[in-house]
Amino acid sequence: MTAAVAVVAVALVVAGAALLLLLRWSLVGEVDAAVAQRSRDLAAEIAVEPADDPGLMPSQNADVIALQVQSLDGQLLAANGLLSDGPLPVSSRPAPGTSVHVDIAVPAAGGETYRAVATGAQTARGPVVVVAAQSLAGVHHTLSVVAALLVAATPVLLGAVGWATYVAVGRSLHAVEAIRRGVARIESTDLHQRVPVPATGDEIARLATTMNGMLARLEESSRAQRQFVADAGHELRSPLASLVAAIEVAEYQQEQGSPAWAETAPVLRDEVARLSRFVDDLLVLAKADEHQLTLHLRDVDLDHVVEIEAARVRATTTLRVTGSIEAVRVTADPGRIAQVVRNLVDNAIRHAESGVALSVSTAAHQAVVTVDDDGPGVAEAERERILERFVRLDEHRGRDSGGSGLGLSIAQEIAIAHGGSIRVAESPSGGARVELILPRD
């Protein structure tokens, strides 16, 4: 507030000084015009009449302009009664038909400043100088009155500015304080709370709206993290329980003299492998969340990657493998892209009834890997949700056969890191179609 009042005070001083200068220029200009006109008029009159004829001069009561006719050597020949005690001290003697403007101090008027115009005139008795002069006392008085009014009005204006600034800033600070108190009350366990948004529609309101948007994002992030931890714990419980059960069975059979380890070792190896894959998946997602998913980019033949997966499906399942594979090369991380394609194919294998179709094609500067299955398909409302973490649409499917629910979400994160995406649609066979879309150079 103090700064605002100081700025306004400086502005008022500058504006007041400019006003006084402009007013003085205007008033002096009016005086100049008046005395110049009277000087020229009188010079024109005495050019045809005797210069010392008192009848040529108007009476003192009819004018505020002092008029004198002086000889070239400075003698007073005639005057209108104002300042007629002696010739006005005008040093310039202009030639007939010309005029000069001067400021003079008149001793007879107590040294008061007059604005004078001297005009040369040619009379029957020879050249003379006509002097018209008017006091600047009225100008000075007007300027003094205006200056006094400005001085008197300045504190009032500054007080009004200070009060208005105090009220406006106070309202703004009140809203800011309300936002501060709201933020101070919010803990990590109640991120659903929001700060009050003032109805002013100004920057403070936009700040509160932005703050609420940030709180909404934090709430969603916190919810996602809690859900992630809960889902991860649930996923870890199953293999850990299997490991504990296998170990207990082995210990019991060992006590009974049975060769338990030969039967238990494969179970333990499978569960450890499953647990290792799950931990690897979690690490990939954690790196993606921190934007630290490292990519080692090089030229990758997508057709070769897909052909390897097609061979794997034929060798490990009884499913029929079809599709059209074009030669397509992209710049990508070969290991990550192979992981994406494998995840998509594994997802298709879990849902397919009799076969899968693998295709590679190009469209509009993009490379597209398409994986179709002839399973039950995915409802349109669920096609975005299945890309989320730990999502399984078939709730009756066991976790052993259904996977961890991270395969498609990992594929999505890796595709995004490459500047691409994963898209889910309906397959022509009625099942699900999942496409990996990557940019081409």
mmCIF file with all atom_site columns, C-alpha atoms in Angstrom, residues 83-286:
data_model
loop_
_atom_site.group_PDB
_atom_site.id
_atom_site.type_symbol
_atom_site.label_atom_id
_atom_site.label_alt_id
_atom_site.label_comp_id
_atom_site.label_asym_id
_atom_site.label_entity_id
_atom_site.label_seq_id
_atom_site.pdbx_PDB_ins_code
_atom_site.Cartn_x
_atom_site.Cartn_y
_atom_site.Cartn_z
_atom_site.occupancy
_atom_site.B_iso_or_equiv
_atom_site.pdbx_formal_charge
_atom_site.auth_seq_id
_atom_site.auth_comp_id
_atom_site.auth_asym_id
_atom_site.auth_atom_id
_atom_site.pdbx_PDB_model_num
ATOM 1   C CA . LEU A 1 83  ? 1.572   54.019  -15.719 1.00 0.00 ? 83  LEU A CA 1
ATOM 2   C CA . SER A 1 84  ? 1.779   57.574  -17.074 1.00 0.00 ? 84  SER A CA 1
ATOM 3   C CA . ASP A 1 85  ? 4.399   58.767  -14.567 1.00 0.00 ? 85  ASP A CA 1
ATOM 4   C CA . GLY A 1 86  ? 7.183   58.013  -17.023 1.00 0.00 ? 86  GLY A CA 1
ATOM 5   C CA . PRO A 1 87  ? 8.081   56.025  -20.088 1.00 0.00 ? 87  PRO A CA 1
ATOM 6   C CA . LEU A 1 88  ? 8.024   52.244  -19.745 1.00 0.00 ? 88  LEU A CA 1
ATOM 7   C CA . PRO A 1 89  ? 11.598  50.869  -19.801 1.00 0.00 ? 89  PRO A CA 1
ATOM 8   C CA . VAL A 1 90  ? 11.504  49.315  -23.255 1.00 0.00 ? 90  VAL A CA 1
ATOM 9   C CA . SER A 1 91  ? 14.985  49.159  -24.715 1.00 0.00 ? 91  SER A CA 1
ATOM 10  C CA . SER A 1 92  ? 13.966  47.909  -28.165 1.00 0.00 ? 92  SER A CA 1
ATOM 11  C CA . ARG A 1 93  ? 12.951  50.443  -30.804 1.00 0.00 ? 93  ARG A CA 1
ATOM 12  C CA . PRO A 1 94  ? 11.355  48.435  -33.598 1.00 0.00 ? 94  PRO A CA 1
ATOM 13  C CA . ALA A 1 95  ? 11.066  49.839  -37.088 1.00 0.00 ? 95  ALA A CA 1
ATOM 14  C CA . PRO A 1 96  ? 7.620   50.967  -38.291 1.00 0.00 ? 96  PRO A CA 1
ATOM 15  C CA . GLY A 1 97  ? 5.355   47.969  -38.909 1.00 0.00 ? 97  GLY A CA 1
ATOM 16  C CA . THR A 1 98  ? 7.297   45.539  -36.648 1.00 0.00 ? 98  THR A CA 1
ATOM 17  C CA . SER A 1 99  ? 6.777   44.454  -33.045 1.00 0.00 ? 99  SER A CA 1
ATOM 18  C CA . VAL A 1 100 ? 8.806   42.952  -30.202 1.00 0.00 ? 100 VAL A CA 1
ATOM 19  C CA . HIS A 1 101 ? 7.592   41.141  -27.033 1.00 0.00 ? 101 HIS A CA 1
ATOM 20  C CA . VAL A 1 102 ? 9.391   41.860  -23.753 1.00 0.00 ? 102 VAL A CA 1
ATOM 21  C CA . ASP A 1 103 ? 8.950   41.358  -20.008 1.00 0.00 ? 103 ASP A CA 1
ATOM 22  C CA . ILE A 1 104 ? 9.596   44.531  -18.069 1.00 0.00 ? 104 ILE A CA 1
ATOM 23  C CA . ALA A 1 105 ? 9.747   45.449  -14.406 1.00 0.00 ? 105 ALA A CA 1
ATOM 24  C CA . VAL A 1 106 ? 7.929   48.718  -13.769 1.00 0.00 ? 106 VAL A CA 1
ATOM 25  C CA . PRO A 1 107 ? 9.463   50.764  -10.927 1.00 0.00 ? 107 PRO A CA 1
ATOM 26  C CA . ALA A 1 108 ? 6.308   52.862  -10.602 1.00 0.00 ? 108 ALA A CA 1
ATOM 27  C CA . ALA A 1 109 ? 4.329   49.670  -9.874  1.00 0.00 ? 109 ALA A CA 1
ATOM 28  C CA . GLY A 1 110 ? 6.697   48.490  -7.179  1.00 0.00 ? 110 GLY A CA 1
ATOM 29  C CA . GLY A 1 111 ? 8.844   46.475  -9.563  1.00 0.00 ? 111 GLY A CA 1
ATOM 30  C CA . GLU A 1 112 ? 5.862   44.422  -10.746 1.00 0.00 ? 112 GLU A CA 1
ATOM 31  C CA . THR A 1 113 ? 6.423   42.407  -13.932 1.00 0.00 ? 113 THR A CA 1
ATOM 32  C CA . TYR A 1 114 ? 4.521   43.500  -17.033 1.00 0.00 ? 114 TYR A CA 1
ATOM 33  C CA . ARG A 1 115 ? 4.173   41.808  -20.386 1.00 0.00 ? 115 ARG A CA 1
ATOM 34  C CA . ALA A 1 116 ? 4.802   44.452  -23.046 1.00 0.00 ? 116 ALA A CA 1
ATOM 35  C CA . VAL A 1 117 ? 4.709   44.702  -26.827 1.00 0.00 ? 117 VAL A CA 1
ATOM 36  C CA . ALA A 1 118 ? 6.524   47.546  -28.600 1.00 0.00 ? 118 ALA A CA 1
ATOM 37  C CA . THR A 1 119 ? 5.363   48.382  -32.159 1.00 0.00 ? 119 THR A CA 1
ATOM 38  C CA . GLY A 1 120 ? 7.016   50.845  -34.483 1.00 0.00 ? 120 GLY A CA 1
ATOM 39  C CA . ALA A 1 121 ? 4.764   53.434  -36.203 1.00 0.00 ? 121 ALA A CA 1
ATOM 40  C CA . GLN A 1 122 ? 5.340   56.227  -38.748 1.00 0.00 ? 122 GLN A CA 1
ATOM 41  C CA . THR A 1 123 ? 3.430   59.419  -37.960 1.00 0.00 ? 123 THR A CA 1
ATOM 42  C CA . ALA A 1 124 ? 3.270   62.840  -39.553 1.00 0.00 ? 124 ALA A CA 1
ATOM 43  C CA . ARG A 1 125 ? 5.817   64.001  -36.993 1.00 0.00 ? 125 ARG A CA 1
ATOM 44  C CA . GLY A 1 126 ? 8.178   61.082  -37.600 1.00 0.00 ? 126 GLY A CA 1
ATOM 45  C CA . PRO A 1 127 ? 8.685   57.542  -36.342 1.00 0.00 ? 127 PRO A CA 1
ATOM 46  C CA . VAL A 1 128 ? 7.484   56.649  -32.828 1.00 0.00 ? 128 VAL A CA 1
ATOM 47  C CA . VAL A 1 129 ? 7.185   53.525  -30.693 1.00 0.00 ? 129 VAL A CA 1
ATOM 48  C CA . VAL A 1 130 ? 3.790   52.383  -29.374 1.00 0.00 ? 130 VAL A CA 1
ATOM 49  C CA . VAL A 1 131 ? 4.041   50.350  -26.152 1.00 0.00 ? 131 VAL A CA 1
ATOM 50  C CA . ALA A 1 132 ? 1.188   48.257  -24.773 1.00 0.00 ? 132 ALA A CA 1
ATOM 51  C CA . ALA A 1 133 ? 1.788   46.556  -21.411 1.00 0.00 ? 133 ALA A CA 1
ATOM 52  C CA . GLN A 1 134 ? -0.313  44.481  -19.013 1.00 0.00 ? 134 GLN A CA 1
ATOM 53  C CA . SER A 1 135 ? 0.570   43.305  -15.535 1.00 0.00 ? 135 SER A CA 1
ATOM 54  C CA . LEU A 1 136 ? 1.200   39.594  -14.961 1.00 0.00 ? 136 LEU A CA 1
ATOM 55  C CA . ALA A 1 137 ? -0.126  39.896  -11.408 1.00 0.00 ? 137 ALA A CA 1
ATOM 56  C CA . GLY A 1 138 ? -3.421  38.284  -12.454 1.00 0.00 ? 138 GLY A CA 1
ATOM 57  C CA . VAL A 1 139 ? -1.519  35.400  -14.023 1.00 0.00 ? 139 VAL A CA 1
ATOM 58  C CA . HIS A 1 140 ? 0.560   34.930  -10.893 1.00 0.00 ? 140 HIS A CA 1
ATOM 59  C CA . HIS A 1 141 ? -2.534  35.091  -8.696  1.00 0.00 ? 141 HIS A CA 1
ATOM 60  C CA . THR A 1 142 ? -4.317  32.462  -10.779 1.00 0.00 ? 142 THR A CA 1
ATOM 61  C CA . LEU A 1 143 ? -1.301  30.214  -10.671 1.00 0.00 ? 143 LEU A CA 1
ATOM 62  C CA . SER A 1 144 ? -1.035  30.667  -6.899  1.00 0.00 ? 144 SER A CA 1
ATOM 63  C CA . VAL A 1 145 ? -4.706  29.755  -6.427  1.00 0.00 ? 145 VAL A CA 1
ATOM 64  C CA . VAL A 1 146 ? -4.402  26.662  -8.610  1.00 0.00 ? 146 VAL A CA 1
ATOM 65  C CA . ALA A 1 147 ? -1.187  25.618  -6.879  1.00 0.00 ? 147 ALA A CA 1
ATOM 66  C CA . ALA A 1 148 ? -2.843  26.047  -3.482  1.00 0.00 ? 148 ALA A CA 1
ATOM 67  C CA . LEU A 1 149 ? -5.801  23.951  -4.608  1.00 0.00 ? 149 LEU A CA 1
ATOM 68  C CA . LEU A 1 150 ? -3.446  21.239  -5.864  1.00 0.00 ? 150 LEU A CA 1
ATOM 69  C CA . VAL A 1 151 ? -1.533  21.223  -2.591  1.00 0.00 ? 151 VAL A CA 1
ATOM 70  C CA . ALA A 1 152 ? -4.766  21.032  -0.627  1.00 0.00 ? 152 ALA A CA 1
ATOM 71  C CA . ALA A 1 153 ? -6.238  18.299  -2.832  1.00 0.00 ? 153 ALA A CA 1
ATOM 72  C CA . THR A 1 154 ? -3.130  16.109  -2.913  1.00 0.00 ? 154 THR A CA 1
ATOM 73  C CA . PRO A 1 155 ? -3.456  14.733  0.669   1.00 0.00 ? 155 PRO A CA 1
ATOM 74  C CA . VAL A 1 156 ? -7.133  14.020  0.040   1.00 0.00 ? 156 VAL A CA 1
ATOM 75  C CA . LEU A 1 157 ? -6.358  12.155  -3.174  1.00 0.00 ? 157 LEU A CA 1
ATOM 76  C CA . LEU A 1 158 ? -3.495  10.264  -1.529  1.00 0.00 ? 158 LEU A CA 1
ATOM 77  C CA . GLY A 1 159 ? -5.764  9.318   1.357   1.00 0.00 ? 159 GLY A CA 1
ATOM 78  C CA . ALA A 1 160 ? -8.427  8.071   -1.057  1.00 0.00 ? 160 ALA A CA 1
ATOM 79  C CA . VAL A 1 161 ? -5.831  6.080   -2.998  1.00 0.00 ? 161 VAL A CA 1
ATOM 80  C CA . GLY A 1 162 ? -4.421  4.634   0.213   1.00 0.00 ? 162 GLY A CA 1
ATOM 81  C CA . TRP A 1 163 ? -7.880  3.632   1.453   1.00 0.00 ? 163 TRP A CA 1
ATOM 82  C CA . ALA A 1 164 ? -8.875  2.089   -1.889  1.00 0.00 ? 164 ALA A CA 1
ATOM 83  C CA . THR A 1 165 ? -5.567  0.219   -2.086  1.00 0.00 ? 165 THR A CA 1
ATOM 84  C CA . TYR A 1 166 ? -5.962  -0.991  1.478   1.00 0.00 ? 166 TYR A CA 1
ATOM 85  C CA . VAL A 1 167 ? -9.468  -2.290  0.790   1.00 0.00 ? 167 VAL A CA 1
ATOM 86  C CA . ALA A 1 168 ? -8.522  -3.944  -2.538  1.00 0.00 ? 168 ALA A CA 1
ATOM 87  C CA . VAL A 1 169 ? -5.304  -5.481  -1.247  1.00 0.00 ? 169 VAL A CA 1
ATOM 88  C CA . GLY A 1 170 ? -7.023  -6.504  1.959   1.00 0.00 ? 170 GLY A CA 1
ATOM 89  C CA . ARG A 1 171 ? -9.669  -8.412  0.040   1.00 0.00 ? 171 ARG A CA 1
ATOM 90  C CA . SER A 1 172 ? -7.034  -10.109 -2.108  1.00 0.00 ? 172 SER A CA 1
ATOM 91  C CA . LEU A 1 173 ? -4.908  -10.985 0.918   1.00 0.00 ? 173 LEU A CA 1
ATOM 92  C CA . HIS A 1 174 ? -7.979  -12.283 2.709   1.00 0.00 ? 174 HIS A CA 1
ATOM 93  C CA . ALA A 1 175 ? -8.594  -14.683 -0.178  1.00 0.00 ? 175 ALA A CA 1
ATOM 94  C CA . VAL A 1 176 ? -4.916  -15.676 -0.200  1.00 0.00 ? 176 VAL A CA 1
ATOM 95  C CA . GLU A 1 177 ? -5.031  -16.267 3.553   1.00 0.00 ? 177 GLU A CA 1
ATOM 96  C CA . ALA A 1 178 ? -8.117  -18.442 3.132   1.00 0.00 ? 178 ALA A CA 1
ATOM 97  C CA . ILE A 1 179 ? -6.242  -20.486 0.509   1.00 0.00 ? 179 ILE A CA 1
ATOM 98  C CA . ARG A 1 180 ? -3.226  -20.755 2.825   1.00 0.00 ? 180 ARG A CA 1
ATOM 99  C CA . ARG A 1 181 ? -5.356  -21.973 5.728   1.00 0.00 ? 181 ARG A CA 1
ATOM 100 C CA . GLY A 1 182 ? -7.058  -24.485 3.443   1.00 0.00 ? 182 GLY A CA 1
ATOM 101 C CA . VAL A 1 183 ? -3.737  -25.879 2.242   1.00 0.00 ? 183 VAL A CA 1
ATOM 102 C CA . ALA A 1 184 ? -2.366  -26.007 5.796   1.00 0.00 ? 184 ALA A CA 1
ATOM 103 C CA . ARG A 1 185 ? -5.296  -28.195 6.888   1.00 0.00 ? 185 ARG A CA 1
ATOM 104 C CA . ILE A 1 186 ? -4.827  -30.742 4.118   1.00 0.00 ? 186 ILE A CA 1
ATOM 105 C CA . GLU A 1 187 ? -2.899  -33.858 5.108   1.00 0.00 ? 187 GLU A CA 1
ATOM 106 C CA . SER A 1 188 ? -1.811  -36.815 2.992   1.00 0.00 ? 188 SER A CA 1
ATOM 107 C CA . THR A 1 189 ? -4.830  -38.758 4.234   1.00 0.00 ? 189 THR A CA 1
ATOM 108 C CA . ASP A 1 190 ? -7.451  -36.176 3.196   1.00 0.00 ? 190 ASP A CA 1
ATOM 109 C CA . LEU A 1 191 ? -6.372  -35.017 -0.245  1.00 0.00 ? 191 LEU A CA 1
ATOM 110 C CA . HIS A 1 192 ? -10.055 -34.909 -1.208  1.00 0.00 ? 192 HIS A CA 1
ATOM 111 C CA . GLN A 1 193 ? -10.336 -31.486 0.438   1.00 0.00 ? 193 GLN A CA 1
ATOM 112 C CA . ARG A 1 194 ? -10.164 -28.344 -1.702  1.00 0.00 ? 194 ARG A CA 1
ATOM 113 C CA . VAL A 1 195 ? -9.287  -24.705 -1.081  1.00 0.00 ? 195 VAL A CA 1
ATOM 114 C CA . PRO A 1 196 ? -12.013 -22.030 -1.384  1.00 0.00 ? 196 PRO A CA 1
ATOM 115 C CA . VAL A 1 197 ? -12.270 -20.294 -4.772  1.00 0.00 ? 197 VAL A CA 1
ATOM 116 C CA . PRO A 1 198 ? -13.271 -16.594 -4.504  1.00 0.00 ? 198 PRO A CA 1
ATOM 117 C CA . ALA A 1 199 ? -16.001 -15.387 -6.844  1.00 0.00 ? 199 ALA A CA 1
ATOM 118 C CA . THR A 1 200 ? -13.887 -12.484 -8.098  1.00 0.00 ? 200 THR A CA 1
ATOM 119 C CA . GLY A 1 201 ? -12.719 -14.211 -11.272 1.00 0.00 ? 201 GLY A CA 1
ATOM 120 C CA . ASP A 1 202 ? -9.296  -12.563 -10.937 1.00 0.00 ? 202 ASP A CA 1
ATOM 121 C CA . GLU A 1 203 ? -5.772  -13.955 -10.607 1.00 0.00 ? 203 GLU A CA 1
ATOM 122 C CA . ILE A 1 204 ? -6.432  -15.091 -7.022  1.00 0.00 ? 204 ILE A CA 1
ATOM 123 C CA . ALA A 1 205 ? -9.446  -17.124 -8.194  1.00 0.00 ? 205 ALA A CA 1
ATOM 124 C CA . ARG A 1 206 ? -7.359  -18.665 -10.960 1.00 0.00 ? 206 ARG A CA 1
ATOM 125 C CA . LEU A 1 207 ? -4.644  -19.476 -8.399  1.00 0.00 ? 207 LEU A CA 1
ATOM 126 C CA . ALA A 1 208 ? -7.195  -21.255 -6.209  1.00 0.00 ? 208 ALA A CA 1
ATOM 127 C CA . THR A 1 209 ? -8.550  -23.157 -9.224  1.00 0.00 ? 209 THR A CA 1
ATOM 128 C CA . THR A 1 210 ? -5.026  -24.206 -10.189 1.00 0.00 ? 210 THR A CA 1
ATOM 129 C CA . MET A 1 211 ? -4.358  -25.265 -6.596  1.00 0.00 ? 211 MET A CA 1
ATOM 130 C CA . ASN A 1 212 ? -7.497  -27.401 -6.578  1.00 0.00 ? 212 ASN A CA 1
ATOM 131 C CA . GLY A 1 213 ? -6.444  -28.967 -9.870  1.00 0.00 ? 213 GLY A CA 1
ATOM 132 C CA . MET A 1 214 ? -3.079  -29.831 -8.349  1.00 0.00 ? 214 MET A CA 1
ATOM 133 C CA . LEU A 1 215 ? -4.792  -31.339 -5.296  1.00 0.00 ? 215 LEU A CA 1
ATOM 134 C CA . ALA A 1 216 ? -7.025  -33.413 -7.579  1.00 0.00 ? 216 ALA A CA 1
ATOM 135 C CA . ARG A 1 217 ? -3.964  -34.749 -9.396  1.00 0.00 ? 217 ARG A CA 1
ATOM 136 C CA . LEU A 1 218 ? -2.236  -35.506 -6.092  1.00 0.00 ? 218 LEU A CA 1
ATOM 137 C CA . GLU A 1 219 ? -5.359  -37.281 -4.852  1.00 0.00 ? 219 GLU A CA 1
ATOM 138 C CA . GLU A 1 220 ? -5.546  -39.387 -8.006  1.00 0.00 ? 220 GLU A CA 1
ATOM 139 C CA . SER A 1 221 ? -1.819  -40.150 -7.824  1.00 0.00 ? 221 SER A CA 1
ATOM 140 C CA . SER A 1 222 ? -2.096  -41.137 -4.167  1.00 0.00 ? 222 SER A CA 1
ATOM 141 C CA . ARG A 1 223 ? -5.121  -43.324 -4.913  1.00 0.00 ? 223 ARG A CA 1
ATOM 142 C CA . ALA A 1 224 ? -3.280  -44.995 -7.796  1.00 0.00 ? 224 ALA A CA 1
ATOM 143 C CA . GLN A 1 225 ? -0.237  -45.612 -5.592  1.00 0.00 ? 225 GLN A CA 1
ATOM 144 C CA . ARG A 1 226 ? -2.339  -47.147 -2.818  1.00 0.00 ? 226 ARG A CA 1
ATOM 145 C CA . GLN A 1 227 ? -4.152  -49.317 -5.331  1.00 0.00 ? 227 GLN A CA 1
ATOM 146 C CA . PHE A 1 228 ? -0.840  -50.310 -6.898  1.00 0.00 ? 228 PHE A CA 1
ATOM 147 C CA . VAL A 1 229 ? 0.590   -51.336 -3.526  1.00 0.00 ? 229 VAL A CA 1
ATOM 148 C CA . ALA A 1 230 ? -2.571  -53.285 -2.667  1.00 0.00 ? 230 ALA A CA 1
ATOM 149 C CA . ASP A 1 231 ? -2.601  -55.081 -6.018  1.00 0.00 ? 231 ASP A CA 1
ATOM 150 C CA . ALA A 1 232 ? 1.118   -55.816 -5.877  1.00 0.00 ? 232 ALA A CA 1
ATOM 151 C CA . GLY A 1 233 ? 0.743   -57.236 -2.366  1.00 0.00 ? 233 GLY A CA 1
ATOM 152 C CA . HIS A 1 234 ? -2.140  -59.373 -3.512  1.00 0.00 ? 234 HIS A CA 1
ATOM 153 C CA . GLU A 1 235 ? -0.125  -60.658 -6.456  1.00 0.00 ? 235 GLU A CA 1
ATOM 154 C CA . LEU A 1 236 ? 2.887   -61.427 -4.284  1.00 0.00 ? 236 LEU A CA 1
ATOM 155 C CA . ARG A 1 237 ? 0.785   -63.312 -1.749  1.00 0.00 ? 237 ARG A CA 1
ATOM 156 C CA . SER A 1 238 ? -0.025  -66.147 -4.160  1.00 0.00 ? 238 SER A CA 1
ATOM 157 C CA . PRO A 1 239 ? 3.535   -67.206 -5.174  1.00 0.00 ? 239 PRO A CA 1
ATOM 158 C CA . LEU A 1 240 ? 4.808   -66.678 -1.630  1.00 0.00 ? 240 LEU A CA 1
ATOM 159 C CA . ALA A 1 241 ? 2.019   -68.868 -0.268  1.00 0.00 ? 241 ALA A CA 1
ATOM 160 C CA . SER A 1 242 ? 2.869   -71.522 -2.863  1.00 0.00 ? 242 SER A CA 1
ATOM 161 C CA . LEU A 1 243 ? 6.532   -71.399 -1.867  1.00 0.00 ? 243 LEU A CA 1
ATOM 162 C CA . VAL A 1 244 ? 5.702   -71.737 1.839   1.00 0.00 ? 244 VAL A CA 1
ATOM 163 C CA . ALA A 1 245 ? 3.318   -74.612 1.165   1.00 0.00 ? 245 ALA A CA 1
ATOM 164 C CA . ALA A 1 246 ? 5.858   -76.413 -1.016  1.00 0.00 ? 246 ALA A CA 1
ATOM 165 C CA . ILE A 1 247 ? 8.557   -76.026 1.617   1.00 0.00 ? 247 ILE A CA 1
ATOM 166 C CA . GLU A 1 248 ? 6.262   -77.299 4.382   1.00 0.00 ? 248 GLU A CA 1
ATOM 167 C CA . VAL A 1 249 ? 5.275   -80.318 2.286   1.00 0.00 ? 249 VAL A CA 1
ATOM 168 C CA . ALA A 1 250 ? 8.919   -81.046 1.532   1.00 0.00 ? 250 ALA A CA 1
ATOM 169 C CA . GLU A 1 251 ? 9.797   -80.810 5.239   1.00 0.00 ? 251 GLU A CA 1
ATOM 170 C CA . TYR A 1 252 ? 6.943   -83.117 6.219   1.00 0.00 ? 252 TYR A CA 1
ATOM 171 C CA . GLN A 1 253 ? 7.773   -85.659 3.540   1.00 0.00 ? 253 GLN A CA 1
ATOM 172 C CA . GLN A 1 254 ? 11.417  -85.457 4.515   1.00 0.00 ? 254 GLN A CA 1
ATOM 173 C CA . GLU A 1 255 ? 10.466  -86.354 8.073   1.00 0.00 ? 255 GLU A CA 1
ATOM 174 C CA . GLN A 1 256 ? 8.525   -89.346 6.751   1.00 0.00 ? 256 GLN A CA 1
ATOM 175 C CA . GLY A 1 257 ? 11.579  -90.528 4.846   1.00 0.00 ? 257 GLY A CA 1
ATOM 176 C CA . SER A 1 258 ? 10.102  -89.616 1.452   1.00 0.00 ? 258 SER A CA 1
ATOM 177 C CA . PRO A 1 259 ? 12.347  -88.199 -1.303  1.00 0.00 ? 259 PRO A CA 1
ATOM 178 C CA . ALA A 1 260 ? 10.375  -84.907 -1.237  1.00 0.00 ? 260 ALA A CA 1
ATOM 179 C CA . TRP A 1 261 ? 12.865  -82.631 -2.892  1.00 0.00 ? 261 TRP A CA 1
ATOM 180 C CA . ALA A 1 262 ? 12.621  -84.283 -6.283  1.00 0.00 ? 262 ALA A CA 1
ATOM 181 C CA . GLU A 1 263 ? 8.902   -83.509 -6.362  1.00 0.00 ? 263 GLU A CA 1
ATOM 182 C CA . THR A 1 264 ? 9.086   -80.098 -4.699  1.00 0.00 ? 264 THR A CA 1
ATOM 183 C CA . ALA A 1 265 ? 11.976  -78.558 -6.653  1.00 0.00 ? 265 ALA A CA 1
ATOM 184 C CA . PRO A 1 266 ? 10.027  -78.041 -9.928  1.00 0.00 ? 266 PRO A CA 1
ATOM 185 C CA . VAL A 1 267 ? 7.196   -76.336 -8.023  1.00 0.00 ? 267 VAL A CA 1
ATOM 186 C CA . LEU A 1 268 ? 9.622   -74.037 -6.260  1.00 0.00 ? 268 LEU A CA 1
ATOM 187 C CA . ARG A 1 269 ? 11.398  -73.215 -9.509  1.00 0.00 ? 269 ARG A CA 1
ATOM 188 C CA . ASP A 1 270 ? 8.098   -72.318 -11.222 1.00 0.00 ? 270 ASP A CA 1
ATOM 189 C CA . GLU A 1 271 ? 6.970   -70.115 -8.370  1.00 0.00 ? 271 GLU A CA 1
ATOM 190 C CA . VAL A 1 272 ? 10.357  -68.384 -8.116  1.00 0.00 ? 272 VAL A CA 1
ATOM 191 C CA . ALA A 1 273 ? 10.330  -67.774 -11.875 1.00 0.00 ? 273 ALA A CA 1
ATOM 192 C CA . ARG A 1 274 ? 6.811   -66.377 -11.655 1.00 0.00 ? 274 ARG A CA 1
ATOM 193 C CA . LEU A 1 275 ? 7.818   -64.155 -8.745  1.00 0.00 ? 275 LEU A CA 1
ATOM 194 C CA . SER A 1 276 ? 10.906  -62.955 -10.617 1.00 0.00 ? 276 SER A CA 1
ATOM 195 C CA . ARG A 1 277 ? 8.824   -62.060 -13.682 1.00 0.00 ? 277 ARG A CA 1
ATOM 196 C CA . PHE A 1 278 ? 6.386   -60.145 -11.530 1.00 0.00 ? 278 PHE A CA 1
ATOM 197 C CA . VAL A 1 279 ? 9.177   -58.198 -9.798  1.00 0.00 ? 279 VAL A CA 1
ATOM 198 C CA . ASP A 1 280 ? 10.696  -57.389 -13.203 1.00 0.00 ? 280 ASP A CA 1
ATOM 199 C CA . ASP A 1 281 ? 7.313   -56.102 -14.371 1.00 0.00 ? 281 ASP A CA 1
ATOM 200 C CA . LEU A 1 282 ? 7.021   -53.904 -11.294 1.00 0.00 ? 282 LEU A CA 1
ATOM 201 C CA . LEU A 1 283 ? 10.492  -52.481 -11.922 1.00 0.00 ? 283 LEU A CA 1
ATOM 202 C CA . VAL A 1 284 ? 9.570   -51.629 -15.533 1.00 0.00 ? 284 VAL A CA 1
ATOM 203 C CA . LEU A 1 285 ? 6.447   -49.796 -14.381 1.00 0.00 ? 285 LEU A CA 1
ATOM 204 C CA . ALA A 1 286 ? 8.367   -47.993 -11.625 1.00 0.00 ? 286 ALA A CA 1
#
